[in-house]
Coordinates of C-alpha atoms and ligand atoms in Angstrom, one line a residue:
M26 CA -56.7 -15.0 29.9
K27 CA -54.7 -17.1 32.3
Q28 CA -52.4 -19.5 30.4
P29 CA -52.1 -23.3 31.2
K30 CA -50.1 -23.9 34.3
R31 CA -46.4 -24.0 33.6
M32 CA -44.3 -26.8 35.0
W33 CA -41.8 -24.3 36.3
G34 CA -44.5 -21.6 37.1
G35 CA -44.3 -21.6 40.9
R36 CA -42.1 -18.6 41.4
F37 CA -43.7 -16.5 38.6
Q38 CA -46.2 -13.6 39.3
E39 CA -47.2 -13.0 35.7
D40 CA -47.8 -14.9 32.5
T41 CA -45.2 -15.3 29.9
D42 CA -45.4 -12.7 27.1
A43 CA -46.9 -14.4 24.0
L44 CA -43.9 -13.5 21.8
V45 CA -41.5 -14.9 24.4
E46 CA -43.5 -18.1 24.6
A47 CA -43.3 -18.6 20.8
F48 CA -39.7 -17.6 20.7
N49 CA -38.7 -19.9 23.5
A50 CA -40.5 -23.0 22.3
S51 CA -38.6 -25.7 20.5
V52 CA -41.4 -28.2 20.1
D53 CA -41.8 -27.7 16.4
V54 CA -38.3 -29.1 16.0
D55 CA -37.8 -31.4 19.0
Q56 CA -41.0 -33.4 18.6
Q57 CA -38.9 -35.5 16.2
L58 CA -37.4 -36.8 19.4
A59 CA -40.7 -38.0 20.9
M60 CA -40.0 -41.8 20.7
E61 CA -36.5 -41.3 22.2
D62 CA -37.9 -39.1 24.9
L63 CA -40.4 -41.9 25.9
E64 CA -37.8 -44.6 25.8
G65 CA -35.5 -42.5 28.0
S66 CA -38.4 -42.0 30.4
M67 CA -39.1 -45.7 30.6
A68 CA -35.5 -46.6 31.3
H69 CA -35.5 -43.8 34.0
A70 CA -38.7 -45.0 35.6
R71 CA -37.7 -48.6 35.7
M72 CA -34.4 -47.7 37.2
L73 CA -36.1 -45.5 39.8
G74 CA -38.3 -48.6 40.6
N75 CA -35.2 -50.9 40.9
V76 CA -33.4 -48.6 43.3
G77 CA -36.5 -48.1 45.4
V78 CA -37.1 -44.4 44.7
L79 CA -40.5 -45.4 43.2
T80 CA -42.7 -48.3 44.4
A81 CA -43.3 -51.2 42.1
E82 CA -46.9 -49.9 41.7
E83 CA -45.8 -46.4 40.8
T84 CA -43.3 -47.8 38.3
D85 CA -45.9 -50.0 36.7
Q86 CA -48.3 -47.0 36.4
L87 CA -45.7 -44.9 34.7
I88 CA -44.6 -47.6 32.3
A89 CA -48.2 -48.3 31.3
G90 CA -48.7 -44.6 30.7
L91 CA -45.5 -44.3 28.7
E92 CA -46.4 -47.3 26.6
G93 CA -49.8 -45.7 25.8
L94 CA -48.0 -42.5 24.8
M95 CA -45.7 -44.5 22.5
D96 CA -48.8 -45.7 20.7
D97 CA -50.1 -42.2 20.6
V98 CA -46.9 -40.9 19.0
K99 CA -46.8 -43.8 16.5
E100 CA -50.4 -43.1 15.5
G101 CA -49.8 -39.3 15.3
R102 CA -52.4 -38.8 18.0
I103 CA -50.4 -36.2 20.0
D104 CA -51.1 -32.6 19.4
F105 CA -47.8 -30.9 20.5
L106 CA -48.5 -27.5 22.1
V107 CA -46.2 -24.5 21.8
S108 CA -47.6 -23.4 25.2
L109 CA -45.9 -26.5 26.6
E110 CA -42.6 -25.4 25.1
D111 CA -40.8 -28.6 24.2
V112 CA -41.2 -32.3 23.6
H113 CA -40.2 -33.1 27.1
M114 CA -42.9 -31.0 28.8
N115 CA -45.5 -31.9 26.3
L116 CA -45.1 -35.6 26.9
E117 CA -44.9 -35.2 30.7
A118 CA -48.1 -33.3 30.6
R119 CA -49.8 -36.0 28.5
L120 CA -48.4 -38.7 30.9
T121 CA -50.0 -36.9 33.8
E122 CA -53.3 -36.7 32.0
R123 CA -53.2 -40.4 31.5
V124 CA -51.9 -41.6 34.9
G125 CA -52.7 -38.8 37.3
A126 CA -50.4 -37.4 40.0
V127 CA -47.9 -40.2 39.8
G128 CA -46.9 -38.7 36.5
G129 CA -45.3 -35.9 38.5
K130 CA -42.8 -38.5 40.0
L131 CA -41.2 -39.3 36.7
H132 CA -39.0 -36.2 36.8
T133 CA -37.4 -37.3 40.1
A134 CA -33.6 -37.3 39.8
R135 CA -33.7 -36.0 36.3
S136 CA -33.7 -32.6 34.5
R137 CA -34.5 -31.5 31.0
N138 CA -30.9 -30.8 30.6
D139 CA -29.8 -34.5 30.8
Q140 CA -33.1 -35.5 29.2
V141 CA -32.6 -33.5 26.0
A142 CA -29.0 -34.6 25.7
T143 CA -30.1 -38.2 26.1
D144 CA -32.9 -38.0 23.6
F145 CA -30.7 -36.2 21.0
R146 CA -27.8 -38.7 21.4
L147 CA -30.2 -41.6 21.1
W148 CA -31.8 -40.2 18.0
L149 CA -28.5 -39.3 16.4
T150 CA -27.0 -42.7 17.1
R151 CA -29.9 -44.3 15.2
Q152 CA -29.6 -41.8 12.3
I153 CA -25.9 -42.3 12.0
R154 CA -26.5 -46.0 11.7
V155 CA -29.0 -45.4 8.8
L156 CA -26.5 -43.1 7.1
Q157 CA -23.7 -45.7 7.5
R158 CA -25.9 -48.2 5.6
L159 CA -26.6 -45.6 2.9
V160 CA -23.0 -44.8 2.5
R161 CA -22.3 -48.5 2.2
Q162 CA -25.0 -48.8 -0.5
N163 CA -23.2 -46.2 -2.5
R164 CA -19.9 -48.0 -2.1
E165 CA -21.5 -51.2 -3.3
A166 CA -23.1 -49.5 -6.3
L167 CA -19.8 -48.0 -7.3
V168 CA -17.9 -51.3 -7.1
E169 CA -20.7 -53.0 -9.1
A170 CA -20.4 -50.2 -11.7
A171 CA -16.6 -50.5 -11.7
E172 CA -16.9 -54.2 -12.5
A173 CA -19.6 -53.8 -15.1
N174 CA -17.6 -51.2 -17.0
L175 CA -14.2 -52.8 -16.8
G176 CA -12.2 -52.1 -19.9
I177 CA -13.5 -48.6 -20.6
V178 CA -10.6 -46.2 -21.0
M179 CA -11.2 -42.5 -20.2
P180 CA -9.0 -39.4 -19.9
G181 CA -7.7 -38.7 -16.4
Y182 CA -7.4 -34.9 -15.8
T183 CA -5.4 -32.5 -13.8
H184 CA -6.4 -28.8 -14.0
L185 CA -9.4 -30.3 -16.0
Q186 CA -6.9 -30.7 -18.8
V187 CA -6.4 -34.2 -20.2
A188 CA -3.5 -35.7 -18.4
Q189 CA -3.1 -39.5 -18.6
P190 CA -5.6 -42.2 -19.5
V191 CA -7.2 -44.2 -16.7
L192 CA -9.8 -46.9 -16.5
L193 CA -13.3 -45.6 -15.8
S194 CA -13.4 -48.3 -13.2
H195 CA -10.4 -46.8 -11.5
H196 CA -12.2 -43.4 -11.4
L197 CA -15.3 -45.1 -9.9
L198 CA -13.2 -46.8 -7.3
A199 CA -11.7 -43.4 -6.4
W200 CA -15.2 -42.2 -5.6
E201 CA -15.7 -45.3 -3.6
A202 CA -12.6 -44.6 -1.6
M203 CA -14.1 -41.2 -0.5
F204 CA -17.1 -43.1 0.8
E205 CA -14.9 -45.6 2.6
R206 CA -13.5 -42.7 4.7
D207 CA -16.9 -41.3 5.3
E208 CA -18.1 -44.6 6.6
A209 CA -15.1 -44.8 9.0
R210 CA -15.7 -41.2 10.1
L211 CA -19.4 -41.8 10.9
A212 CA -18.3 -44.9 12.9
D213 CA -15.9 -42.8 14.8
A214 CA -18.5 -40.0 15.5
L215 CA -20.9 -42.8 16.6
K216 CA -18.5 -43.8 19.4
R217 CA -18.7 -40.4 21.0
T218 CA -22.4 -40.0 20.3
N219 CA -23.6 -43.3 21.8
L220 CA -22.9 -42.3 25.5
S221 CA -25.5 -41.6 28.2
P222 CA -25.9 -38.2 29.9
L223 CA -29.1 -39.5 31.7
G224 CA -28.9 -39.0 35.5
A225 CA -26.5 -36.1 35.3
G226 CA -29.5 -34.1 36.4
A227 CA -29.4 -30.3 35.8
L228 CA -25.6 -30.2 36.1
A229 CA -24.4 -31.7 39.4
G230 CA -25.8 -35.2 39.6
T231 CA -28.5 -36.1 42.1
T232 CA -29.1 -36.9 45.8
F233 CA -31.1 -40.0 44.9
P234 CA -29.4 -43.4 44.7
I235 CA -29.8 -43.8 41.0
D236 CA -28.0 -46.3 38.7
R237 CA -26.7 -44.5 35.6
H238 CA -25.1 -47.7 34.3
E239 CA -28.5 -49.4 34.3
T240 CA -30.2 -46.7 32.3
A241 CA -27.3 -46.4 29.9
A242 CA -27.4 -50.1 29.2
A243 CA -31.2 -50.2 28.9
L244 CA -31.0 -47.5 26.2
G245 CA -28.2 -49.3 24.3
F246 CA -25.6 -46.7 25.1
D247 CA -22.0 -47.9 25.4
A248 CA -21.6 -46.2 28.9
P249 CA -22.7 -43.3 31.0
I250 CA -20.8 -40.0 30.6
G251 CA -18.4 -39.6 33.5
N252 CA -18.6 -36.0 34.5
S253 CA -22.1 -34.6 35.2
L254 CA -21.2 -31.1 34.1
D255 CA -19.7 -32.3 30.8
A256 CA -22.7 -34.7 30.2
V257 CA -25.1 -31.8 30.0
S258 CA -22.7 -29.3 28.3
D259 CA -21.1 -31.4 25.6
R260 CA -22.3 -31.0 22.0
D261 CA -19.1 -32.2 20.4
F262 CA -20.9 -35.3 19.2
A263 CA -23.2 -33.1 17.1
V264 CA -20.4 -31.0 15.8
E265 CA -18.4 -34.1 14.9
F266 CA -21.4 -35.6 13.1
L267 CA -21.9 -32.3 11.1
A268 CA -18.2 -32.4 10.2
A269 CA -18.5 -36.0 8.9
A270 CA -21.8 -35.1 7.2
S271 CA -20.1 -32.1 5.5
L272 CA -17.4 -34.4 4.1
V273 CA -20.1 -36.8 2.8
M274 CA -21.7 -33.9 1.1
M275 CA -18.4 -32.6 -0.3
H276 CA -17.8 -36.0 -1.8
L277 CA -21.3 -36.3 -3.3
S278 CA -20.9 -32.8 -4.6
R279 CA -17.6 -33.6 -6.4
M280 CA -19.1 -36.7 -7.9
S281 CA -22.2 -34.7 -9.0
E282 CA -20.0 -32.0 -10.5
E283 CA -18.2 -34.7 -12.6
L284 CA -21.5 -36.3 -13.7
I285 CA -22.8 -32.9 -14.7
L286 CA -19.7 -32.2 -16.7
W287 CA -19.6 -35.7 -18.2
S288 CA -23.2 -35.5 -19.3
S289 CA -22.8 -32.2 -21.0
Q290 CA -22.5 -32.0 -24.8
G291 CA -18.8 -31.0 -24.6
F292 CA -17.9 -34.3 -22.9
G293 CA -20.7 -36.7 -23.8
F294 CA -19.2 -39.4 -21.5
V295 CA -22.4 -40.4 -19.7
S296 CA -26.2 -40.4 -19.9
Q297 CA -28.2 -40.2 -16.8
P298 CA -31.4 -42.1 -17.0
D299 CA -34.6 -40.1 -17.9
R300 CA -36.1 -40.8 -14.5
H301 CA -33.2 -39.0 -12.7
T302 CA -33.3 -36.0 -14.9
T303 CA -35.8 -33.2 -15.8
G304 CA -36.8 -31.1 -18.8
S305 CA -37.0 -27.5 -19.6
S306 CA -40.3 -25.5 -19.7
I307 CA -39.2 -23.7 -22.8
M308 CA -36.5 -25.7 -24.6
P309 CA -38.0 -29.0 -25.7
Q310 CA -34.7 -30.8 -26.4
K311 CA -33.3 -30.3 -22.9
K312 CA -32.5 -33.0 -20.4
N313 CA -31.0 -31.5 -17.3
P314 CA -29.1 -33.2 -14.5
D315 CA -31.2 -31.5 -11.7
V316 CA -30.6 -34.2 -9.1
S317 CA -26.8 -33.9 -9.4
E318 CA -27.1 -30.1 -9.3
L319 CA -29.3 -30.2 -6.3
I320 CA -27.0 -32.5 -4.4
R321 CA -24.2 -30.1 -5.2
G322 CA -26.3 -27.2 -4.1
K323 CA -27.5 -28.8 -0.9
T324 CA -23.9 -29.2 0.3
G325 CA -24.1 -25.6 1.3
R326 CA -26.8 -26.0 3.9
V327 CA -24.9 -28.8 5.6
Y328 CA -21.7 -26.8 5.8
G329 CA -23.9 -23.9 7.1
S330 CA -25.2 -26.1 9.9
L331 CA -21.7 -27.1 10.9
M332 CA -20.6 -23.5 11.1
G333 CA -23.8 -22.6 12.8
L334 CA -23.3 -25.1 15.6
L335 CA -19.6 -24.3 16.1
T336 CA -20.6 -20.7 16.5
V337 CA -23.4 -21.4 18.9
M338 CA -21.1 -23.4 21.1
K339 CA -17.9 -21.3 21.0
G340 CA -18.6 -18.9 23.9
L341 CA -20.8 -21.0 26.2
P342 CA -19.9 -21.3 29.8
L343 CA -20.6 -24.6 31.5
A344 CA -23.2 -26.0 31.9
Y345 CA -26.5 -25.8 30.0
N346 CA -27.4 -22.6 28.3
K347 CA -30.6 -22.1 26.3
D348 CA -28.4 -21.3 23.2
M349 CA -27.9 -25.0 23.0
Q350 CA -31.5 -25.5 22.0
E351 CA -30.3 -24.3 18.6
D352 CA -28.3 -27.5 18.2
K353 CA -31.0 -29.7 16.8
E354 CA -32.4 -28.0 13.7
G355 CA -29.2 -28.0 11.7
V356 CA -28.4 -31.6 12.7
M357 CA -31.9 -32.8 11.8
D358 CA -31.7 -30.9 8.5
A359 CA -28.3 -32.4 7.7
V360 CA -29.6 -35.9 8.5
A361 CA -32.6 -35.5 6.2
T362 CA -30.4 -34.0 3.5
L363 CA -27.9 -36.8 3.6
R364 CA -30.5 -39.4 3.7
A365 CA -32.1 -38.0 0.5
C366 CA -28.9 -37.3 -1.3
L367 CA -27.3 -40.7 -0.5
T368 CA -30.4 -42.6 -1.5
L369 CA -30.8 -40.7 -4.8
Q370 CA -27.1 -41.1 -5.7
A371 CA -27.1 -44.9 -4.9
N372 CA -30.2 -45.3 -7.0
M373 CA -28.7 -43.5 -10.0
V374 CA -25.3 -45.1 -10.2
P375 CA -26.4 -48.5 -11.5
D376 CA -28.3 -46.8 -14.3
L377 CA -25.6 -44.5 -15.5
E378 CA -24.8 -45.3 -19.2
F379 CA -21.2 -44.7 -20.0
H380 CA -20.2 -43.9 -23.6
E381 CA -17.1 -45.9 -24.2
D382 CA -16.3 -44.4 -27.6
A383 CA -16.5 -40.8 -26.5
M384 CA -14.4 -41.5 -23.4
R385 CA -11.8 -43.4 -25.5
A386 CA -11.6 -40.7 -28.1
A387 CA -11.1 -38.0 -25.5
A388 CA -8.4 -40.1 -23.9
A389 CA -6.6 -40.7 -27.1
E390 CA -6.9 -37.1 -28.3
A391 CA -4.7 -34.9 -26.2
Y392 CA -1.3 -36.5 -26.1
S393 CA -2.2 -38.3 -23.0
N394 CA 0.5 -40.9 -23.8
A395 CA 3.3 -38.4 -23.8
T396 CA 4.4 -39.3 -20.3
D397 CA 4.7 -42.9 -21.5
L398 CA 7.1 -41.9 -24.2
A399 CA 9.2 -40.1 -21.6
D400 CA 9.0 -43.2 -19.4
Y401 CA 10.0 -45.3 -22.4
L402 CA 13.2 -43.2 -22.8
A403 CA 13.9 -43.0 -19.1
A404 CA 13.6 -46.8 -18.9
K405 CA 16.4 -46.9 -21.5
G406 CA 18.6 -44.9 -19.4
L407 CA 18.0 -41.3 -20.5
P408 CA 17.6 -39.0 -17.4
F409 CA 13.8 -38.3 -17.1
R410 CA 14.3 -34.5 -17.4
E411 CA 16.0 -35.0 -20.8
A412 CA 13.4 -37.5 -21.8
H413 CA 10.7 -34.9 -20.9
D414 CA 12.4 -32.4 -23.1
V415 CA 12.7 -34.7 -26.1
V416 CA 9.1 -35.7 -25.9
G417 CA 8.0 -32.1 -25.5
R418 CA 9.6 -31.3 -28.8
L419 CA 8.0 -34.4 -30.4
V420 CA 4.6 -33.3 -29.1
A421 CA 5.2 -29.8 -30.6
D422 CA 6.0 -31.6 -34.0
A423 CA 2.8 -33.6 -33.7
I424 CA 0.7 -30.6 -32.9
R425 CA 2.1 -28.8 -36.0
E426 CA 1.2 -31.9 -38.1
G427 CA -2.1 -32.2 -36.4
V428 CA -1.6 -35.9 -35.6
P429 CA -1.2 -38.0 -32.5
L430 CA 2.3 -39.0 -31.3
E431 CA 1.8 -42.6 -32.5
A432 CA 1.2 -41.3 -36.1
L433 CA 4.7 -39.8 -36.3
P434 CA 7.1 -41.8 -38.6
L435 CA 9.9 -43.7 -37.0
D436 CA 12.5 -41.3 -38.6
T437 CA 11.0 -38.4 -36.8
F438 CA 11.2 -40.3 -33.5
Q439 CA 14.8 -41.4 -34.1
A440 CA 15.8 -37.9 -35.1
A441 CA 14.6 -36.8 -31.7
S442 CA 16.3 -39.7 -29.9
A443 CA 18.4 -42.7 -31.2
L444 CA 17.0 -44.7 -28.2
I445 CA 13.6 -45.0 -29.9
E446 CA 12.9 -48.2 -31.7
D447 CA 9.8 -49.5 -33.5
D448 CA 8.5 -51.1 -30.3
V449 CA 7.5 -47.5 -29.4
Y450 CA 4.2 -47.9 -31.3
D451 CA 3.1 -50.6 -28.9
A452 CA 4.2 -48.7 -25.9
L453 CA 2.0 -45.7 -27.0
K454 CA -1.2 -47.7 -27.4
L455 CA -3.9 -46.6 -24.9
E456 CA -4.3 -50.1 -23.4
A457 CA -0.6 -50.4 -22.9
V458 CA -0.4 -47.0 -21.3
V459 CA -3.1 -48.0 -18.8
D460 CA -2.0 -51.6 -18.2
R461 CA 1.6 -50.8 -17.6
R462 CA 0.7 -48.7 -14.6
T463 CA 0.9 -51.6 -12.2
S464 CA 2.5 -49.7 -9.4
F465 CA 0.6 -50.1 -6.1
G466 CA -2.7 -48.2 -6.5
G467 CA -2.1 -47.5 -10.2
T468 CA -4.8 -47.8 -12.9
A469 CA -3.6 -51.1 -14.6
T470 CA -6.5 -53.5 -15.3
S471 CA -4.9 -56.1 -13.1
N472 CA -4.8 -53.7 -10.1
V473 CA -8.3 -52.6 -10.6
K474 CA -9.6 -56.2 -10.8
A475 CA -7.8 -56.9 -7.6
A476 CA -9.2 -53.8 -5.9
I477 CA -12.7 -54.8 -6.9
A478 CA -12.2 -58.3 -5.4
E479 CA -10.7 -56.7 -2.3
R480 CA -13.7 -54.3 -1.9
R481 CA -16.2 -57.2 -2.2
K482 CA -14.4 -59.1 0.5
T483 CA -14.4 -56.1 2.8
F484 CA -18.2 -55.7 2.2
E485 CA -18.8 -59.3 3.1
E486 CA -16.5 -59.4 6.1
Q487 CA -17.4 -56.0 7.6
P488 CA -21.1 -55.2 7.5
P489 CA -21.8 -51.5 8.3
Q490 CA -22.0 -51.1 12.1
Ligands
LIG520 N1 -35.9 -27.4 24.8 C1 -34.6 -27.5 25.5 C2 -33.5 -27.8 24.5 O1 -33.8 -28.2 23.4 C3 -34.6 -28.6 26.5 C4 -33.7 -28.3 27.7 C5 -34.2 -27.1 28.4 N2 -33.6 -26.9 29.7 C6 -33.7 -25.8 30.4 N3 -33.1 -25.7 31.5 N4 -34.4 -24.8 29.9 O2 -32.3 -27.5 24.8

């Protein structure tokens, strides 16, 4: 059976092989760009009218047809056909059905190569803005939680061994700092995404007197891209987005890992709300942190998309190559993954129930105040290295006795160093250990309170872009 007439079919003597047709088509993926495709077509048609390539009547007919198609897309009335290959040719075919032969004039001074890059950039610009707001919501939730839980002392770790006590709020603000960088990285990626390739044509520009600045402005782009070859060949913006997205996922994954550890029986630092957890089909007592585990797990697919696109692009000669059709699926999957993970994480944070007693006990347990005893001696003039050695021996004594440092009698302390006086007991208290860390960026309550106030001010003054 003869297939539907192809838009590019003029020079072909035989029909496309059925497997080739299915293999070549991208409409299953790129139909997500339908609204952006129609918006791009409208801007292009209006511009063609303004510069006199189309008559006012032709322009009006095309705009009316495109508006009708927008309603069709919104209502889900368009049946995208694999035989029409991609979203661009599906919509052009529908337009011509609606408006007749004038539909064929829309593609004047345009190619699918600039069209697809335009649609993709427009779509990604919008998605990045959604993601920036979601990252901001996570930052706000963390700052709220830092404020609500001020005063809770927990162990800070290195090598996952108890190191020095910190405020839980300080730890939560460290998570927030990761997201602060993510927001900035997304804003940076946005700058190089929100540029217009429209009017670059297939690769070399066009003979028609088009106005690329007009279409760029009409679509909300910051500017048209300067070099027509680059405009249709560049996918850096998608790679940059995937790199920023990978870091967002890395951060979510690290937080998830800590929440998983902290909610395990060995730690007992936090309970996740029932509605964010699941049970076991066999063990009735179980409450599993599936959401955190899945966020951690889904990080892999976003990294995969980054590597995938870098690899697709690495050997491509200028300008467009069909390989580049592979650019969208990974980016769209990353966007959907980030949207879901960021939303779930932001929803969970306010409902985390931190267990102060368990955190405090763990912080007090493992000689986490030993550095402070060394600092105490160093502040009295003993070289830090010697102080370290003195305290190391005291820790060994305390381990032998099975007691914390602050339970050693003053004689024992003074036998180790004559510099130790009975104010040492105050210096070793958990609160003192935390609150004396007033160095810039340290965990003292006064610092953390100031950091919370500073964050709140930033949120007010700089809404996400
Ligand atoms: N479906 C194609 C893509 O996603 C559109 C551009 C096709 N251009 C071409 N000359 N075959 O990349």
